[in-house]
Coordinates of C-alpha atoms in Angstrom, one line a residue:
Chain A
M61 CA 95.8 315.1 10.9
K62 CA 92.5 313.3 9.3
M63 CA 94.2 310.6 8.3
N64 CA 95.4 309.2 11.2
K65 CA 92.1 309.9 12.2
L66 CA 91.1 306.9 10.1
P67 CA 89.5 304.0 11.6
L68 CA 91.7 301.1 12.0
A69 CA 89.2 299.9 8.7
I70 CA 89.0 302.8 6.5
L71 CA 92.9 302.4 6.6
S72 CA 93.0 299.1 6.4
D73 CA 91.0 299.4 3.2
I74 CA 93.1 302.3 1.6
L75 CA 96.1 300.9 2.2
S76 CA 94.8 297.1 0.7
R77 CA 94.5 298.3 -2.5
V78 CA 98.0 299.4 -3.0
S79 CA 100.9 297.1 -4.3
S80 CA 102.8 294.3 -2.1
Q81 CA 106.1 296.5 -3.2
S82 CA 104.6 300.1 -1.7
L83 CA 103.5 298.0 1.3
L84 CA 106.3 296.9 2.6
R85 CA 107.9 300.7 1.9
F86 CA 105.1 301.5 4.5
R87 CA 106.1 300.3 6.3
C88 CA 108.5 302.4 7.6
V89 CA 105.4 305.8 7.4
C90 CA 104.7 305.4 11.5
K91 CA 103.9 302.5 13.7
R92 CA 99.7 302.9 13.6
W93 CA 100.6 301.9 9.4
R94 CA 103.5 299.1 10.4
E95 CA 100.8 297.4 12.6
A96 CA 98.1 297.8 10.2
I97 CA 100.9 296.4 7.4
D98 CA 102.6 293.3 9.6
D99 CA 98.4 292.4 11.2
S100 CA 98.1 288.9 9.5
Y101 CA 94.3 288.9 9.3
F102 CA 95.0 292.1 6.8
R103 CA 97.7 290.2 4.4
N104 CA 95.7 286.7 4.7
S105 CA 93.1 289.3 2.7
L106 CA 95.2 291.2 0.7
H107 CA 92.9 290.6 -2.9
C108 CA 95.5 289.1 -5.6
S109 CA 97.0 291.6 -7.0
K110 CA 96.9 292.0 -10.7
E111 CA 100.1 293.4 -11.1
R112 CA 103.2 291.6 -12.8
V113 CA 107.0 291.8 -11.9
L114 CA 109.7 290.0 -13.8
L115 CA 111.1 288.3 -11.6
H116 CA 114.8 287.0 -12.7
H117 CA 116.6 283.9 -10.8
E118 CA 119.0 281.5 -12.1
Y119 CA 119.5 277.7 -11.9
G120 CA 120.9 277.4 -8.8
K121 CA 121.3 279.9 -7.5
E122 CA 119.7 282.1 -4.2
E123 CA 119.5 284.9 -5.2
I124 CA 115.9 286.9 -6.4
Y125 CA 116.1 290.2 -8.6
I126 CA 113.4 292.1 -10.2
S127 CA 113.4 293.2 -13.0
E128 CA 112.2 297.4 -13.4
I129 CA 111.5 297.6 -16.7
Q130 CA 111.2 301.2 -17.7
E131 CA 110.7 303.6 -20.9
E132 CA 113.5 305.1 -22.5
A133 CA 115.9 304.0 -19.6
A134 CA 117.8 302.0 -18.2
M135 CA 116.8 298.6 -16.1
K136 CA 117.1 298.1 -12.8
M137 CA 117.7 294.8 -11.5
I138 CA 117.0 294.6 -8.0
L139 CA 117.9 292.8 -5.6
I140 CA 114.5 290.6 -3.4
G141 CA 116.2 288.6 -1.2
K142 CA 119.0 285.9 -0.9
F143 CA 117.7 282.9 0.1
P144 CA 120.6 280.0 0.4
E145 CA 117.7 277.3 0.2
L146 CA 117.6 277.8 -3.3
K147 CA 121.2 276.7 -4.1
G148 CA 120.6 274.3 -6.9
Y149 CA 117.3 274.7 -7.7
M150 CA 115.2 276.5 -10.0
L151 CA 112.0 278.0 -11.0
Q152 CA 109.5 275.7 -11.9
G153 CA 106.3 277.4 -11.1
A154 CA 104.3 280.9 -9.8
C155 CA 100.3 281.8 -8.6
N156 CA 99.3 284.6 -6.0
G157 CA 103.3 285.5 -4.9
F158 CA 103.6 281.4 -4.2
L159 CA 107.6 280.6 -6.4
L160 CA 107.6 276.8 -6.9
F161 CA 111.4 275.7 -7.1
G162 CA 112.2 271.9 -7.7
H163 CA 115.7 270.9 -7.2
W164 CA 117.3 271.1 -10.7
T165 CA 118.9 267.4 -10.5
D166 CA 118.8 265.4 -8.2
I167 CA 115.3 265.5 -7.2
E168 CA 115.4 262.2 -5.5
N169 CA 116.6 263.5 -2.2
N170 CA 115.6 267.4 -2.4
P171 CA 112.2 268.2 -2.4
E172 CA 110.2 271.0 -3.8
L173 CA 109.8 274.1 -1.9
L174 CA 107.1 277.1 -2.1
I175 CA 108.6 279.9 -1.2
N176 CA 106.9 283.8 -0.6
P177 CA 110.3 286.1 -1.6
L178 CA 107.7 288.8 -0.4
A179 CA 106.2 288.2 3.1
K180 CA 109.8 285.3 3.9
E181 CA 108.2 282.4 3.7
I182 CA 109.3 279.4 2.7
L183 CA 107.9 275.4 2.3
R184 CA 109.7 272.3 2.0
L185 CA 107.2 270.0 0.6
P186 CA 107.6 266.0 1.2
R187 CA 109.1 263.8 -1.2
V188 CA 107.1 263.1 -4.0
S189 CA 109.7 259.1 -3.9
D190 CA 108.2 258.9 -0.3
L191 CA 104.7 258.5 -1.3
L192 CA 105.1 257.2 -4.6
P193 CA 107.6 255.2 -4.6
N194 CA 106.4 254.2 -8.9
M195 CA 106.5 257.3 -10.1
S196 CA 110.1 258.3 -12.0
A197 CA 112.2 260.2 -10.6
I198 CA 112.4 261.9 -14.3
K199 CA 110.6 265.1 -14.1
L200 CA 109.3 266.4 -17.6
V201 CA 107.1 269.3 -16.1
C202 CA 105.0 270.7 -13.1
G203 CA 102.2 273.2 -12.7
F204 CA 101.2 274.2 -9.8
G205 CA 97.6 277.3 -9.8
F206 CA 94.3 278.0 -7.7
D207 CA 91.5 275.6 -8.4
R208 CA 89.1 277.5 -7.5
S209 CA 85.7 275.6 -7.2
A210 CA 87.7 273.4 -4.3
N211 CA 89.8 276.9 -2.7
T212 CA 93.0 274.8 -3.3
Y213 CA 96.8 274.9 -4.1
K214 CA 97.1 272.4 -6.7
M215 CA 99.9 271.1 -8.3
V216 CA 100.7 268.9 -10.8
Q217 CA 104.3 267.0 -12.3
I218 CA 104.9 265.1 -15.0
S219 CA 107.0 262.6 -15.1
E220 CA 108.7 260.1 -18.0
I221 CA 107.8 256.5 -17.9
D222 CA 108.9 256.1 -21.0
Y223 CA 110.7 256.7 -24.1
D224 CA 110.3 255.5 -27.6
E225 CA 113.0 255.3 -29.7
E226 CA 112.3 254.3 -32.2
T227 CA 109.0 257.0 -33.2
H228 CA 111.2 259.3 -30.4
T229 CA 107.2 259.6 -28.3
R230 CA 107.4 259.4 -24.7
T231 CA 105.0 258.3 -22.4
T232 CA 104.0 260.1 -19.4
G233 CA 102.5 259.6 -16.3
A234 CA 101.1 262.1 -13.9
R235 CA 100.4 263.1 -10.5
V236 CA 98.8 266.1 -8.4
C237 CA 98.5 266.7 -4.8
N238 CA 95.6 268.8 -3.2
F239 CA 97.6 271.6 -1.1
K240 CA 95.3 271.6 2.0
K241 CA 94.5 267.7 2.0
Q242 CA 98.2 267.2 1.9
L243 CA 97.8 264.7 -0.4
W244 CA 99.2 263.4 -3.8
R245 CA 98.0 261.0 -6.2
T246 CA 98.2 259.6 -9.4
C247 CA 95.9 261.2 -11.9
K248 CA 94.6 259.9 -15.5
A249 CA 98.2 260.1 -17.9
P250 CA 98.4 263.2 -19.9
P251 CA 98.4 261.7 -24.0
P252 CA 101.4 261.2 -24.6
S253 CA 103.1 263.8 -27.0
Q254 CA 106.9 265.1 -28.5
W255 CA 108.3 268.1 -27.1
L256 CA 106.2 269.7 -23.9
C257 CA 107.7 273.1 -23.6
S258 CA 108.4 273.8 -19.3
K259 CA 107.5 276.5 -18.3
S260 CA 103.0 276.0 -17.3
V261 CA 101.0 278.8 -17.8
F262 CA 97.9 279.1 -15.1
A263 CA 94.9 280.6 -16.9
C264 CA 91.4 280.7 -16.7
G265 CA 91.7 277.5 -13.6
A266 CA 93.7 275.2 -16.1
L267 CA 97.7 274.8 -16.6
N268 CA 98.4 275.1 -19.8
W269 CA 101.7 274.1 -22.0
L270 CA 102.4 274.7 -25.5
I271 CA 103.3 272.0 -26.8
D272 CA 105.4 272.6 -30.5
K273 CA 106.5 270.3 -33.6
R274 CA 103.7 268.7 -35.0
V275 CA 101.8 268.8 -32.8
K276 CA 101.0 271.7 -32.7
A277 CA 98.5 271.9 -29.1
T278 CA 98.5 273.3 -25.9
L279 CA 98.3 270.3 -23.1
S280 CA 96.1 271.4 -20.8
F281 CA 95.3 270.5 -17.3
D282 CA 92.0 271.4 -15.4
L283 CA 92.5 272.3 -11.6
T284 CA 88.7 271.5 -11.2
S285 CA 88.6 267.8 -12.2
E286 CA 92.4 267.2 -12.8
E287 CA 91.7 266.1 -16.2
F288 CA 94.3 266.6 -19.1
S289 CA 93.3 267.1 -22.5
L290 CA 94.6 268.5 -25.6
I291 CA 93.5 272.3 -27.5
P292 CA 95.0 272.7 -31.1
I293 CA 96.3 276.4 -31.1
P294 CA 94.2 278.6 -34.3
I295 CA 96.7 277.9 -37.3
S296 CA 98.5 274.7 -37.8
D297 CA 100.4 275.1 -40.7
D298 CA 103.8 275.3 -40.8
S299 CA 103.8 279.0 -41.4
Y300 CA 103.2 280.3 -38.3
G301 CA 105.3 280.1 -35.6
A302 CA 104.2 280.6 -31.6
T303 CA 106.5 283.3 -30.0
G304 CA 104.7 282.9 -25.7
M305 CA 102.0 281.9 -24.3
H306 CA 100.8 284.1 -21.3
E307 CA 97.6 284.6 -19.4
V308 CA 96.1 288.3 -20.2
G309 CA 93.8 289.8 -18.8
E310 CA 91.7 287.2 -17.4
S311 CA 92.0 284.9 -20.2
L312 CA 94.8 282.5 -22.2
A313 CA 96.7 284.1 -24.7
L314 CA 98.4 282.7 -27.6
F315 CA 101.1 285.0 -29.6
L316 CA 101.4 284.2 -32.9
Y317 CA 103.2 285.3 -36.4
R318 CA 103.7 284.9 -39.7
I319 CA 107.0 282.5 -40.1
S320 CA 108.1 284.4 -43.7
N321 CA 106.9 287.5 -42.4
T322 CA 107.6 289.4 -39.5
T323 CA 105.5 292.6 -39.1
H324 CA 103.1 292.2 -36.7
L325 CA 102.4 289.9 -33.7
E326 CA 98.3 287.9 -33.7
T327 CA 96.7 288.0 -30.2
W328 CA 94.3 284.6 -30.6
V329 CA 92.5 284.3 -26.7
L330 CA 90.9 281.7 -26.0
K331 CA 87.3 282.1 -25.0
D332 CA 85.3 279.1 -22.1
A333 CA 88.7 277.8 -21.8
T334 CA 86.8 275.7 -18.4
S335 CA 83.7 274.3 -21.6
T336 CA 84.3 271.7 -24.4
R337 CA 83.4 274.2 -26.6
R338 CA 87.3 276.3 -26.4
E339 CA 88.2 277.7 -29.4
W340 CA 90.3 280.7 -30.2
T341 CA 89.6 284.8 -31.4
I342 CA 91.9 286.3 -32.2
K343 CA 91.7 290.1 -30.7
Y344 CA 94.2 292.7 -32.0
R345 CA 97.4 292.5 -33.4
I346 CA 100.7 293.9 -32.5
D347 CA 102.8 296.5 -35.5
T348 CA 106.4 295.1 -33.9
V349 CA 107.8 296.9 -36.8
G350 CA 109.1 294.3 -39.1
K351 CA 111.4 292.6 -36.2
F352 CA 111.0 289.8 -34.7
Y353 CA 110.0 289.7 -31.0
Y354 CA 109.5 287.0 -28.4
V355 CA 106.8 287.2 -26.3
L356 CA 108.2 287.7 -22.2
G357 CA 105.0 288.0 -20.8
P358 CA 102.1 290.5 -18.9
Y359 CA 103.6 293.5 -17.1
E360 CA 102.4 295.7 -14.8
L361 CA 98.6 295.9 -15.2
E362 CA 97.7 296.6 -19.3
K363 CA 101.5 296.0 -20.8
L364 CA 102.9 293.1 -22.0
I365 CA 107.4 292.8 -22.6
L366 CA 108.8 292.3 -25.6
H367 CA 111.9 291.0 -26.8
R368 CA 114.8 290.0 -28.1
W369 CA 118.2 290.0 -27.6
G370 CA 119.1 293.7 -26.8
D371 CA 116.5 295.4 -27.1
T372 CA 112.8 294.9 -25.2
C373 CA 109.9 297.5 -25.6
L374 CA 106.3 297.6 -23.5
Y375 CA 103.0 296.8 -25.1
D376 CA 100.7 298.8 -24.6
V377 CA 97.9 296.8 -25.1
N378 CA 95.1 300.0 -23.8
K379 CA 97.0 302.9 -25.6
Q380 CA 98.3 300.4 -28.0
R381 CA 101.4 302.0 -27.7
F382 CA 105.0 300.1 -28.6
T383 CA 107.7 301.9 -26.4
R384 CA 111.5 301.0 -26.6
C385 CA 113.2 300.5 -23.0
G386 CA 116.4 300.2 -22.2
T387 CA 117.3 296.5 -21.6
E388 CA 121.3 295.4 -20.9
D389 CA 122.5 292.5 -23.2
M390 CA 120.9 289.8 -21.2
A391 CA 118.6 287.4 -22.3
L392 CA 115.7 288.1 -20.5
H393 CA 113.7 284.5 -22.0
R394 CA 114.7 283.1 -18.8
C395 CA 113.0 285.5 -16.9
R396 CA 108.7 285.4 -15.5
S397 CA 106.2 287.1 -15.4
V398 CA 104.7 287.1 -12.0
T399 CA 102.0 288.4 -9.3
L400 CA 104.3 289.1 -5.8
S401 CA 101.8 289.4 -2.4
L402 CA 102.3 290.0 0.9
V403 CA 100.2 286.6 1.7
S404 CA 101.6 284.2 3.8
L405 CA 102.2 280.5 2.7
E406 CA 99.8 279.4 5.8
Q407 CA 96.9 279.8 3.6
L408 CA 98.0 276.9 1.1
F409 CA 96.8 274.7 4.3
G410 CA 95.3 277.0 6.7
E411 CA 97.4 275.2 9.7
E412 CA 100.8 276.0 11.1
T413 CA 103.9 273.8 8.4
S414 CA 106.1 276.7 7.6
G415 CA 108.8 277.9 8.4
R416 CA 109.6 281.7 9.1
L417 CA 113.1 282.4 7.3
Chain B
M901 CA 53.9 322.5 19.0
R902 CA 56.0 321.1 21.1
Y903 CA 59.9 322.4 20.9
L904 CA 62.4 320.1 21.7
A905 CA 66.2 320.2 21.9
L906 CA 69.0 317.7 20.7
P907 CA 70.9 316.9 23.3
L908 CA 74.4 317.8 22.8
L909 CA 76.1 315.3 22.0
S910 CA 80.2 314.1 23.8
Q911 CA 82.7 314.6 20.8
N912 CA 84.2 311.7 21.5
L913 CA 82.2 309.0 20.3
T914 CA 82.4 305.9 18.9
E915 CA 80.9 305.7 14.2
S916 CA 78.9 302.9 16.0
T917 CA 77.6 304.9 19.1
A918 CA 77.3 307.1 17.6
R919 CA 75.0 305.8 15.1
A920 CA 73.0 304.1 17.6
Q921 CA 72.7 307.8 19.7
T922 CA 71.3 309.4 15.9
L923 CA 68.7 306.7 15.9
S924 CA 67.5 306.5 18.8
L925 CA 67.7 310.0 19.1
Y926 CA 65.9 310.1 16.1
L927 CA 63.0 307.2 16.6
Q928 CA 62.3 309.2 19.5
L929 CA 61.7 313.3 17.9
S930 CA 59.1 310.6 15.6
L931 CA 57.4 308.9 18.0
Q932 CA 56.4 312.5 19.1
V933 CA 56.0 314.0 16.6
S934 CA 53.5 311.5 15.0
L935 CA 52.2 311.1 18.6
S936 CA 50.7 315.1 18.3
Q937 CA 50.2 315.1 14.8
R938 CA 48.4 312.1 16.2
N939 CA 46.7 313.7 18.7
E940 CA 46.3 316.7 16.1
S941 CA 44.2 314.9 14.0
T942 CA 41.7 313.4 16.8
M943 CA 41.5 316.7 18.2
S944 CA 39.7 317.9 14.6
S945 CA 38.1 314.9 14.3
S946 CA 38.8 315.2 10.6
S947 CA 39.2 311.3 9.0
S948 CA 41.8 309.7 10.6
S949 CA 44.4 308.9 8.6
L950 CA 47.9 308.4 9.8
P951 CA 50.2 310.9 7.8
S952 CA 51.2 309.7 4.8
C953 CA 54.5 307.5 3.7
P954 CA 57.0 307.4 2.3
K955 CA 58.0 311.1 2.3
K956 CA 59.4 311.9 -1.3
V957 CA 62.0 314.5 0.9
V958 CA 64.4 313.4 3.1
T959 CA 66.3 316.7 6.0
L960 CA 69.5 316.3 7.1
K961 CA 70.7 318.4 9.2
S962 CA 74.1 318.4 10.2
S963 CA 76.1 319.8 12.8
E964 CA 76.1 324.3 12.3
G965 CA 72.1 323.1 12.0
E966 CA 71.8 323.9 8.5
T967 CA 68.9 321.3 7.0
F968 CA 69.1 320.1 4.0
E969 CA 66.9 318.5 1.7
I970 CA 67.6 315.0 -0.3
E971 CA 65.0 312.5 -2.4
E972 CA 63.9 310.1 0.0
I973 CA 65.4 307.7 -3.3
A974 CA 69.5 308.2 -3.4
A975 CA 69.5 308.5 0.3
L976 CA 68.4 305.3 0.4
Q977 CA 72.4 304.7 -0.9
S978 CA 73.2 305.4 2.6
K979 CA 72.0 302.6 4.2
T980 CA 72.3 304.0 7.5
L981 CA 69.3 306.2 6.4
E982 CA 67.9 303.4 4.5
N983 CA 67.1 302.3 8.9
M984 CA 66.0 305.5 9.5
I985 CA 63.6 306.0 7.0
D986 CA 62.3 302.6 7.6
E987 CA 61.8 303.3 10.7
N988 CA 59.4 306.3 10.7
C989 CA 57.8 307.7 8.1
A990 CA 57.0 311.6 9.3
D991 CA 58.8 314.2 8.4
T992 CA 61.1 315.2 10.8
P993 CA 65.6 316.3 9.9
I994 CA 67.6 314.0 10.7
P995 CA 70.8 314.9 12.8
L996 CA 73.5 314.4 11.9
P997 CA 76.0 315.8 14.6
N998 CA 78.6 313.9 13.3
I999 CA 78.5 315.5 9.2
K1000 CA 79.7 319.5 8.7
G1001 CA 77.5 321.4 6.4
K1002 CA 79.7 321.8 3.9
I1003 CA 79.9 317.8 3.7
L1004 CA 77.1 316.8 3.6
A1005 CA 76.1 319.2 1.2
K1006 CA 78.5 316.9 -0.7
V1007 CA 77.9 314.0 0.2
V1008 CA 73.5 314.9 -1.1
E1009 CA 75.2 315.8 -4.3
Y1010 CA 77.0 312.8 -4.6
C1011 CA 73.5 310.6 -4.1
N1012 CA 71.5 312.8 -5.9
K1013 CA 74.3 311.9 -8.5
H1014 CA 74.7 308.5 -8.4
A1015 CA 70.0 308.4 -7.9
E1016 CA 70.3 309.6 -11.5
V1017 CA 69.3 307.2 -14.3
G1018 CA 69.5 308.0 -17.7
V1019 CA 73.1 308.2 -17.2
D1020 CA 76.3 306.4 -18.8
A1021 CA 79.1 305.0 -17.3
E1022 CA 81.9 306.8 -18.7
S1023 CA 79.6 310.0 -17.9
L1024 CA 79.7 308.5 -14.6
R1025 CA 83.5 308.2 -13.9
A1026 CA 84.3 311.6 -15.5
W1027 CA 82.0 313.1 -12.4
D1028 CA 83.4 311.1 -10.3
A1029 CA 86.7 311.9 -10.2
E1030 CA 85.5 315.3 -10.4
F1031 CA 84.3 314.8 -7.1
V1032 CA 87.2 313.6 -6.0
N1033 CA 89.0 316.8 -6.5
V1034 CA 89.7 318.5 -3.7
E1035 CA 92.3 318.8 -1.3
N1036 CA 93.5 316.3 1.0
T1037 CA 91.4 317.2 3.9
T1038 CA 88.1 317.5 1.8
V1039 CA 88.6 313.4 0.6
F1040 CA 88.7 311.8 4.5
D1041 CA 85.9 314.2 5.5
Y1042 CA 84.5 312.5 2.2
I1043 CA 85.5 309.2 3.9
L1044 CA 84.3 309.6 7.3
A1045 CA 81.2 310.8 6.1
A1046 CA 80.4 307.6 3.4
N1047 CA 81.5 305.9 6.7
F1048 CA 78.8 306.6 9.0
L1049 CA 76.4 306.8 6.4
E1050 CA 77.2 303.3 5.2
I1051 CA 77.8 304.5 1.4
P1052 CA 79.6 301.7 -0.2
T1053 CA 80.0 303.8 -4.1
L1054 CA 81.1 306.8 -2.0
L1055 CA 83.8 305.0 0.3
D1056 CA 84.6 302.9 -2.2
L1057 CA 85.8 305.9 -4.9
T1058 CA 87.0 307.8 -1.4
C1059 CA 89.4 305.3 -0.2
Q1060 CA 90.8 304.3 -4.2
S1061 CA 91.2 308.0 -4.1
V1062 CA 93.4 308.2 -1.5
A1063 CA 95.1 305.3 -2.4
D1064 CA 96.0 306.4 -5.5
M1065 CA 97.0 309.5 -4.0
I1066 CA 99.9 307.5 -1.8
K1067 CA 100.9 304.6 -5.2
G1068 CA 104.6 305.4 -5.4
K1069 CA 105.1 308.0 -2.8
T1070 CA 108.2 307.7 -0.3
P1071 CA 107.0 307.2 3.0
A1072 CA 108.9 311.0 3.4
E1073 CA 106.7 311.6 0.9
I1074 CA 104.0 310.3 2.5
E1075 CA 104.5 311.7 6.0
K1076 CA 104.6 315.4 4.5
T1077 CA 101.9 314.8 2.8
F1078 CA 98.9 314.4 5.5
N1079 CA 100.7 315.1 8.1
I1080 CA 101.7 312.6 10.1
K1081 CA 104.6 312.0 12.5
S1082 CA 106.5 308.8 12.4
A1083 CA 107.3 308.1 16.3
F1084 CA 110.6 305.3 15.1
T1085 CA 112.9 306.2 17.2
P1086 CA 116.0 306.1 13.8
E1087 CA 117.0 302.8 14.7
E1088 CA 113.8 301.4 14.3
E1089 CA 113.2 303.1 11.3
E1090 CA 116.6 301.6 10.0
Q1091 CA 114.9 298.1 11.0
V1092 CA 112.4 298.7 8.8
R1093 CA 114.0 299.7 5.4
R1094 CA 117.0 296.5 6.1
E1095 CA 114.1 294.3 6.3
N1096 CA 113.2 295.1 3.1
Q1097 CA 115.5 297.1 1.5
W1098 CA 114.8 296.3 -1.7
A1099 CA 111.4 297.8 -1.3
F1100 CA 113.2 300.6 -1.5
E1101 CA 115.5 301.8 -4.2

């Protein structure tokens, strides 16, 4: 039939436009398709899918799930793999299908792990305590992202150096890892702060953490310049709170709500994130029918997941439509919206340094 | 007037060989035609100007011998045709033995539409969507034609439409829709499923 007469380059072009999950299914279609999908050149040249899934990993467990959220139907938890190496680990960052895990209790003796669950690859990173012995082992937060100008993945860690009991301020130190150069180095410390949200959001070439309470800003780490800066949030008075910060489209989006009146969420987007003239502009308002929702993150291509206990909804950004979805009675807020890919971890280094499961 | 006969090209040619052969054949034809034209004009001893070029309209010839005219501006969307036009200015039909008349007519229509000025993006998108709203077999013919003629926009449009067709389908549905015979044994198929069990749920 005509499909088999297509040259391999064209078959690969067509397949490259399909999600990683579908590609794994299509390995079953015929030998020609399986060879095309398993080809390492094909996998490594797949442009990173913008499609988001909701990843679920419970602290310390082996299993990684994705939660499939459907409109007007029950949510499905799908097991995508069991990784015994993940016992005792916690998901700390994700970028382009690579997941970063750090040990929850003992990072002195347990190195960070990078996993691609679809390609079934795992990579043990060298223990930081071996490389930078002066750095404190009390790691606060971690971030993982891609530096386009240097064409390498980078990881940053912020650790506690000192905690002042009186002023309740934490002094921190930071270190950054350049994967291509396989190099860790300390970098200028971030400005002292009181409290840091642990989930980093990678957007616009920077890693961002939401700081709440008094400071009301986002801490931003520019992956290219390897410097920290504070970006104040658009509305700093106490009548507003933040219910989520995510990468939506190609920008950093902050979701604010009025504390006294939760009829809607305001979506603010950061313009020109890398230039010095960074400013937030309000992009749209989400009518939440009088209830308060957490914004869990982007979903699929143009949707957002809104969640409160026992109630999950999808908001279609383009159609401005709010749909209720079936849900389990569980707190989804530990889930993370990520992209998945078949790209090999070898791409981090360009060499054979990973061990396949 | 000299009449030239096109030799039949073998069915088993690969794309690039076919393209190269077509190009060289076209060059030979054009050279002979322009030589004879030059002879004619010197014989009539009028002003010794060569045939004027570039011509505004290009003629394409399908595998069955049918001819189609296309404005040069529209034809330039095909890198293959662009090369041929650059090489020669004579008004000789370009043979495309790989492409049937029915398909070539549509490809010409596509190029003409995309060469139009003042078409807004929204209506062009709608037109493109209608263009690929045809049977699978026809879309594959478009793909092969776009690949041979190197028309990147048409190749992108048609590949995307096939990708949209297969998204979300099960392997069984794909095998049925595209008439693909899986060469896997039941054990091999079971193994592939087990490797990524979750993707099949």
